[in-house]
Coordinates of C-alpha atoms and ligand atoms in Angstrom, one line a residue:
M1 CA 10.3 -24.8 -2.6
S2 CA 7.2 -24.8 -4.7
E3 CA 7.6 -27.0 -7.7
N4 CA 5.6 -25.7 -10.5
I5 CA 5.4 -21.9 -10.1
D6 CA 6.8 -19.8 -12.8
W7 CA 8.4 -17.2 -10.4
A8 CA 9.7 -15.0 -13.2
N9 CA 6.2 -14.4 -14.7
L10 CA 4.1 -13.9 -11.6
S11 CA 1.7 -11.0 -11.9
F12 CA 0.0 -9.0 -9.1
G13 CA -2.8 -11.4 -8.8
Y14 CA -4.3 -14.0 -6.4
M15 CA -2.8 -17.4 -6.3
K16 CA -4.1 -20.1 -3.8
T17 CA -1.6 -20.9 -1.1
D18 CA -1.8 -23.5 1.7
Y19 CA -3.1 -21.6 4.6
N20 CA -4.7 -18.4 5.9
V21 CA -5.0 -17.3 9.6
R22 CA -8.1 -16.0 11.3
C23 CA -9.2 -14.5 14.5
Y24 CA -12.8 -13.7 15.6
Y25 CA -14.0 -10.9 17.8
R26 CA -17.0 -11.9 19.8
N27 CA -18.5 -10.8 23.1
G28 CA -16.1 -7.9 23.3
A29 CA -12.9 -9.9 23.0
W30 CA -10.5 -11.3 20.4
G31 CA -10.4 -15.1 20.3
E32 CA -7.7 -17.6 19.6
I33 CA -5.7 -17.5 16.3
E34 CA -7.0 -20.2 13.9
L35 CA -5.2 -21.7 11.0
S36 CA -7.4 -22.4 8.0
S37 CA -7.0 -23.9 4.5
E38 CA -10.4 -22.7 3.4
E39 CA -10.5 -19.9 0.9
S40 CA -14.0 -18.8 1.5
I41 CA -15.7 -17.0 4.5
N42 CA -19.1 -18.0 5.7
M43 CA -21.0 -15.1 7.0
H44 CA -24.4 -13.6 7.7
M45 CA -26.0 -11.9 4.8
A46 CA -26.7 -8.8 7.0
A47 CA -23.0 -8.5 8.0
T48 CA -22.1 -4.8 8.2
C49 CA -19.1 -5.2 5.9
L50 CA -21.4 -6.1 3.1
H51 CA -23.9 -3.3 3.4
Y52 CA -22.2 -0.4 5.2
G53 CA -18.6 -0.9 4.2
Q54 CA -17.3 -1.7 7.7
E55 CA -14.1 -3.1 6.2
A56 CA -10.4 -2.3 6.5
F57 CA -7.4 -3.9 4.9
E58 CA -3.6 -3.7 4.9
G59 CA -0.8 -4.7 2.5
L60 CA 2.8 -5.6 3.2
K61 CA 5.4 -8.0 1.9
A62 CA 7.8 -10.8 2.9
F63 CA 11.0 -11.4 1.1
R64 CA 13.3 -14.4 0.6
C65 CA 16.8 -13.0 1.0
K66 CA 20.3 -13.8 -0.3
D67 CA 21.3 -15.1 3.1
G68 CA 18.4 -17.6 3.0
K69 CA 16.4 -15.8 5.6
I70 CA 12.9 -14.4 5.3
R71 CA 12.3 -10.8 6.1
I72 CA 9.0 -9.0 6.7
F73 CA 9.0 -5.2 6.2
R74 CA 7.6 -2.8 8.8
M75 CA 4.7 -5.0 10.1
E76 CA 4.3 -3.0 13.3
A77 CA 3.6 0.1 11.3
N78 CA 0.9 -1.8 9.4
A79 CA -0.6 -3.0 12.7
E80 CA -0.7 0.6 13.9
R81 CA -2.2 1.9 10.7
L82 CA -4.9 -0.8 11.0
Q83 CA -5.6 0.4 14.5
S84 CA -6.0 3.9 13.3
T85 CA -8.5 2.7 10.6
C86 CA -10.4 0.8 13.3
R87 CA -10.8 4.0 15.3
G88 CA -11.9 5.8 12.1
I89 CA -14.8 3.4 11.3
L90 CA -15.6 2.1 14.8
M91 CA -14.1 -1.4 14.7
P92 CA -12.4 -3.0 17.6
E93 CA -8.6 -2.5 17.5
L94 CA -6.5 -5.6 17.0
P95 CA -3.4 -5.5 19.3
T96 CA -0.1 -5.1 17.6
E97 CA 1.3 -8.4 19.2
K98 CA -1.6 -10.4 17.8
F99 CA -1.3 -8.8 14.4
C100 CA 2.4 -9.6 14.2
E101 CA 2.0 -13.1 15.5
M102 CA -0.6 -13.8 12.8
I103 CA 1.6 -12.3 10.1
K104 CA 4.6 -14.3 11.1
K105 CA 2.5 -17.5 11.3
V106 CA 0.8 -17.1 7.9
V107 CA 4.2 -16.4 6.2
K108 CA 5.9 -19.4 7.9
M109 CA 3.0 -21.7 7.1
N110 CA 3.2 -20.7 3.4
E111 CA 7.0 -20.6 3.2
R112 CA 7.0 -22.7 0.0
F113 CA 5.2 -19.8 -1.8
I114 CA 7.8 -17.2 -1.0
P115 CA 9.6 -16.5 -4.3
P116 CA 13.4 -17.1 -4.6
Y117 CA 15.7 -14.1 -4.1
E118 CA 16.9 -14.0 -7.7
S119 CA 13.3 -13.7 -9.1
G120 CA 12.8 -10.2 -7.7
A121 CA 9.3 -11.4 -6.7
S122 CA 8.0 -11.4 -3.2
L123 CA 5.1 -12.7 -1.0
Y124 CA 2.3 -10.2 -0.7
I125 CA 0.5 -10.3 2.7
R126 CA -3.1 -9.1 2.8
P127 CA -4.7 -8.6 6.3
L128 CA -8.4 -7.9 6.2
L129 CA -10.8 -6.9 9.0
I130 CA -14.5 -7.1 8.5
G131 CA -17.7 -6.5 10.4
T132 CA -19.5 -9.8 10.4
G133 CA -22.2 -9.1 12.9
A134 CA -25.7 -8.7 11.4
Q135 CA -27.3 -5.2 11.5
V136 CA -29.9 -3.7 9.3
G137 CA -29.8 -0.2 10.9
V138 CA -26.6 1.8 10.4
R139 CA -24.6 0.8 13.4
P140 CA -21.2 -0.9 14.0
A141 CA -21.3 -4.6 14.1
N142 CA -20.8 -6.5 17.4
E143 CA -18.8 -9.3 15.7
Y144 CA -15.7 -9.1 13.5
L145 CA -13.3 -11.3 11.6
F146 CA -9.7 -10.6 11.0
V147 CA -8.1 -12.7 8.2
V148 CA -4.7 -12.7 6.8
F149 CA -3.9 -14.4 3.5
V150 CA -0.8 -14.3 1.3
T151 CA -0.1 -14.6 -2.4
P152 CA 3.2 -14.6 -4.3
V153 CA 3.5 -11.5 -6.6
G154 CA 5.9 -10.7 -9.3
P155 CA 8.3 -7.8 -9.5
Y156 CA 6.3 -4.7 -10.3
F157 CA 8.5 -3.6 -13.1
K158 CA 8.8 -6.5 -15.6
G159 CA 10.7 -4.6 -18.2
G160 CA 12.8 -2.8 -15.6
F161 CA 12.2 0.3 -13.5
S162 CA 10.4 2.7 -15.9
A163 CA 8.3 5.9 -15.8
N164 CA 4.6 6.2 -16.5
P165 CA 2.1 8.9 -17.7
Y166 CA -0.7 10.1 -15.3
V167 CA -3.8 12.2 -15.9
V168 CA -5.4 14.7 -13.5
I169 CA -9.0 13.8 -12.9
R170 CA -11.0 16.8 -11.8
E171 CA -14.5 15.3 -12.1
F172 CA -14.2 12.7 -9.4
D173 CA -12.8 12.7 -5.9
R174 CA -11.3 9.7 -4.2
S175 CA -11.9 11.1 -0.7
A176 CA -13.0 14.3 1.1
P177 CA -10.9 16.5 3.3
L178 CA -12.8 15.3 6.4
G179 CA -13.7 11.9 5.0
T180 CA -12.1 8.4 5.1
G181 CA -9.1 9.1 2.9
V182 CA -6.7 8.7 5.8
Y183 CA -8.1 5.2 6.5
K184 CA -7.3 2.1 4.5
V185 CA -10.9 1.1 3.8
G186 CA -12.5 -0.5 0.7
G187 CA -14.9 2.4 0.2
N188 CA -12.2 4.7 -0.9
Y189 CA -11.3 2.1 -3.6
A190 CA -14.9 1.8 -4.8
A191 CA -14.9 5.6 -5.1
S192 CA -11.8 5.5 -7.2
L193 CA -12.9 2.9 -9.8
L194 CA -14.6 5.3 -12.2
A195 CA -11.7 7.7 -12.2
N196 CA -9.2 4.9 -12.7
K197 CA -11.3 3.5 -15.6
K198 CA -11.4 7.0 -17.2
A199 CA -7.6 7.3 -17.0
H200 CA -7.2 3.9 -18.6
D201 CA -9.7 4.7 -21.3
L202 CA -7.7 7.8 -22.1
G203 CA -4.6 5.7 -22.4
Y204 CA -2.9 6.7 -19.1
S205 CA -1.4 4.3 -16.6
C206 CA -3.2 5.9 -13.7
E207 CA -5.4 8.8 -12.4
F208 CA -4.0 11.7 -10.5
Y209 CA -6.0 13.4 -7.7
L210 CA -6.1 17.0 -6.5
D211 CA -7.5 18.0 -3.2
A212 CA -11.3 17.7 -3.3
K213 CA -12.1 21.1 -1.8
E214 CA -10.0 23.6 -3.8
K215 CA -8.7 21.4 -6.7
K216 CA -5.4 23.2 -6.3
Y217 CA -3.1 20.9 -4.5
I218 CA -1.7 17.5 -5.2
D219 CA -3.4 14.7 -3.2
E220 CA -2.6 11.2 -4.4
A221 CA -1.3 9.4 -7.5
G222 CA -4.0 6.8 -7.9
A223 CA -3.8 4.6 -4.8
A224 CA -0.3 5.6 -4.1
N225 CA 1.3 8.6 -2.4
F226 CA 3.0 11.3 -4.4
F227 CA 6.5 12.7 -4.0
G228 CA 8.5 15.2 -6.0
I229 CA 12.2 16.0 -6.0
K230 CA 13.9 19.3 -6.6
N231 CA 16.9 21.3 -5.2
N232 CA 18.0 18.2 -3.2
T233 CA 14.6 18.2 -1.4
Y234 CA 12.1 15.4 -1.1
I235 CA 8.6 17.0 -1.2
T236 CA 5.4 15.1 -0.4
P237 CA 1.8 16.4 0.2
E238 CA 0.4 17.3 3.6
S239 CA -3.3 16.6 3.3
T240 CA -6.2 15.3 5.4
S241 CA -7.5 13.1 2.6
I242 CA -4.5 10.9 1.7
L243 CA -3.5 7.6 3.1
P244 CA -0.4 7.7 5.3
S245 CA 1.8 5.4 3.2
I246 CA 4.5 3.4 5.1
T247 CA 6.6 3.4 1.9
N248 CA 6.5 7.2 1.7
R249 CA 7.4 7.5 5.4
S250 CA 10.3 5.1 4.8
L251 CA 11.5 7.1 1.7
M252 CA 11.3 10.4 3.7
Q253 CA 13.6 8.8 6.3
L254 CA 16.0 7.5 3.6
A255 CA 16.1 10.9 1.8
E256 CA 17.0 12.5 5.1
D257 CA 19.7 9.8 5.7
M258 CA 21.1 10.7 2.2
G259 CA 21.5 14.3 3.3
M260 CA 18.4 15.6 1.5
K261 CA 15.9 18.0 2.9
V262 CA 12.4 16.7 3.4
E263 CA 9.3 18.8 3.1
R264 CA 5.7 17.8 3.9
R265 CA 3.4 20.5 2.7
Q266 CA 0.7 21.5 0.3
I267 CA 2.0 21.2 -3.3
P268 CA 0.2 23.4 -5.9
I269 CA -0.3 21.5 -9.1
E270 CA 1.6 24.2 -11.0
E271 CA 4.7 23.4 -8.9
L272 CA 5.1 20.3 -11.1
E273 CA 6.8 22.6 -13.6
T274 CA 9.8 22.9 -11.3
M275 CA 10.0 19.2 -10.2
E276 CA 13.2 17.4 -11.4
E277 CA 11.7 14.0 -10.5
A278 CA 8.4 12.7 -9.3
G279 CA 7.0 9.3 -8.4
A280 CA 4.1 7.4 -6.8
C281 CA 5.0 5.2 -3.9
G282 CA 3.5 2.2 -2.1
T283 CA 4.1 -1.4 -1.1
A284 CA 3.3 -2.8 -4.5
A285 CA 6.0 -0.9 -6.5
V286 CA 8.0 0.9 -3.8
I287 CA 8.4 3.7 -6.3
S288 CA 6.7 4.0 -9.7
P289 CA 8.4 7.0 -11.4
I290 CA 6.1 9.5 -13.1
A291 CA 7.0 10.5 -16.7
R292 CA 4.3 13.1 -17.3
I293 CA 1.1 14.4 -15.7
D294 CA -1.5 15.8 -18.1
D295 CA -4.1 18.2 -16.8
L296 CA -6.5 18.1 -19.8
E297 CA -9.1 20.6 -18.6
M298 CA -6.4 23.2 -18.0
N299 CA -4.6 22.3 -21.3
K300 CA -1.4 21.6 -19.4
S301 CA 1.1 18.9 -19.6
Y302 CA 3.8 18.6 -16.9
V303 CA 6.7 16.6 -18.4
I304 CA 8.9 15.3 -15.6
S305 CA 11.0 12.8 -17.4
K306 CA 11.8 13.7 -21.0
D307 CA 13.3 10.3 -21.9
G308 CA 10.7 8.3 -19.9
K309 CA 13.5 7.1 -17.6
P310 CA 13.4 7.4 -13.8
G311 CA 15.6 10.1 -12.2
P312 CA 18.8 9.4 -10.4
I313 CA 17.5 10.2 -6.9
S314 CA 14.3 8.1 -7.4
K315 CA 16.6 5.2 -8.5
M316 CA 18.8 5.7 -5.5
L317 CA 15.9 5.7 -3.0
Y318 CA 14.4 2.7 -4.8
D319 CA 17.6 0.7 -4.6
K320 CA 18.2 1.6 -1.0
L321 CA 14.7 0.6 0.2
R322 CA 14.7 -2.7 -1.8
G323 CA 18.2 -3.4 -0.5
I324 CA 16.9 -3.1 3.1
Q325 CA 13.8 -5.3 2.3
Y326 CA 16.0 -8.0 0.8
G327 CA 18.6 -7.8 3.6
D328 CA 21.3 -6.5 1.2
E329 CA 21.6 -3.2 3.0
P330 CA 21.9 -2.7 6.8
D331 CA 18.5 -2.2 8.6
T332 CA 19.6 0.8 10.6
H333 CA 16.0 1.9 11.5
N334 CA 14.8 -1.5 12.7
W335 CA 12.2 -1.9 9.9
V336 CA 12.7 -5.5 9.2
T337 CA 11.6 -8.6 11.1
V338 CA 13.7 -11.7 10.4
L339 CA 11.6 -14.8 10.6
D340 CA 13.0 -17.5 12.8
Ligands
PLP1 C1 -2.1 1.4 0.8 C2 -2.2 2.7 0.1 C3 -1.0 3.5 -0.1 C4 0.4 3.0 0.1 O1 0.7 2.7 1.4 P1 1.9 1.7 1.7 O2 1.9 1.6 3.2 O3 3.1 2.5 1.3 O4 1.7 0.5 0.9 C5 -1.2 4.8 -0.7 N1 -2.4 5.3 -0.9 C6 -3.5 4.6 -0.7 C7 -4.8 5.2 -1.1 C8 -3.5 3.3 -0.2 O5 -4.6 2.6 0.0

């Protein structure tokens, strides 16, 4: 175990660990897996990732469990999503087996940085694929680097599971209907920084996006998927500009397991009036309950949680998913890899 880390007060930040793993793509093929203790990457100044945003990333977690084992959540799904991103921005696909082998290796090699079960903290895993080949014209690179590093992160909710206020941002779009919103690429994040800053400047936790074309339907809650709950139904947007969240996919399955109906469809913003609960979901928080969504230009405020507390179904889904991740609940869908 790691001696001097204050597990209880970790934030969502970078901490140096012992190792990262790397794999280079050259001459049309992926090379051997390399173990590195170097934090920096040496690359050509004309690398396509630096100029033309040929860059993709992933995010997943490993957990130290009550039974002493280490569990990694849905890494095959992350491998497949990365492959989809690769097809979207013309990068070579990394095979699932290689991706999983590298994830397991980097977690194992940094075992002393996996927070103890009781802390509620976890090990965040960040895979990164970048075009490293030099190009000046706009073309895909012919060389790539895939790196995976890890960093311990604290529980998302320090003061307990609580609800937050969001603000609809109509003047900026995160992604276009036929753009790169469905891919996990850095460019979408660059496009969101201004909207996010505006939301923070206005005193909100996060920005809330509508579809870019009609500005009528709910898209994403910042860099997280949206879900709402009413009439025993879990409702989440169908859209060509949102990132397919693995957490959302898991919650849909759990909602169905709990006997709820699941709907994936366009959600007009006004429908928030009838939502009994709502939340943002993603790897970082699992569920971040939404207290209120203000649509300032329309002079509307959709209050979801009057007392600022998460709703009972959100809480149930949250507990169930966390339970599976920490091995406290049976893994009936084969989502978890136990490290040996
Ligand atoms: C990563 C991401 C999510 C969440 O996906 P998970 O697989 O649940 O972590 C949601 N929206 C955006 C824009 C993302 O980049």
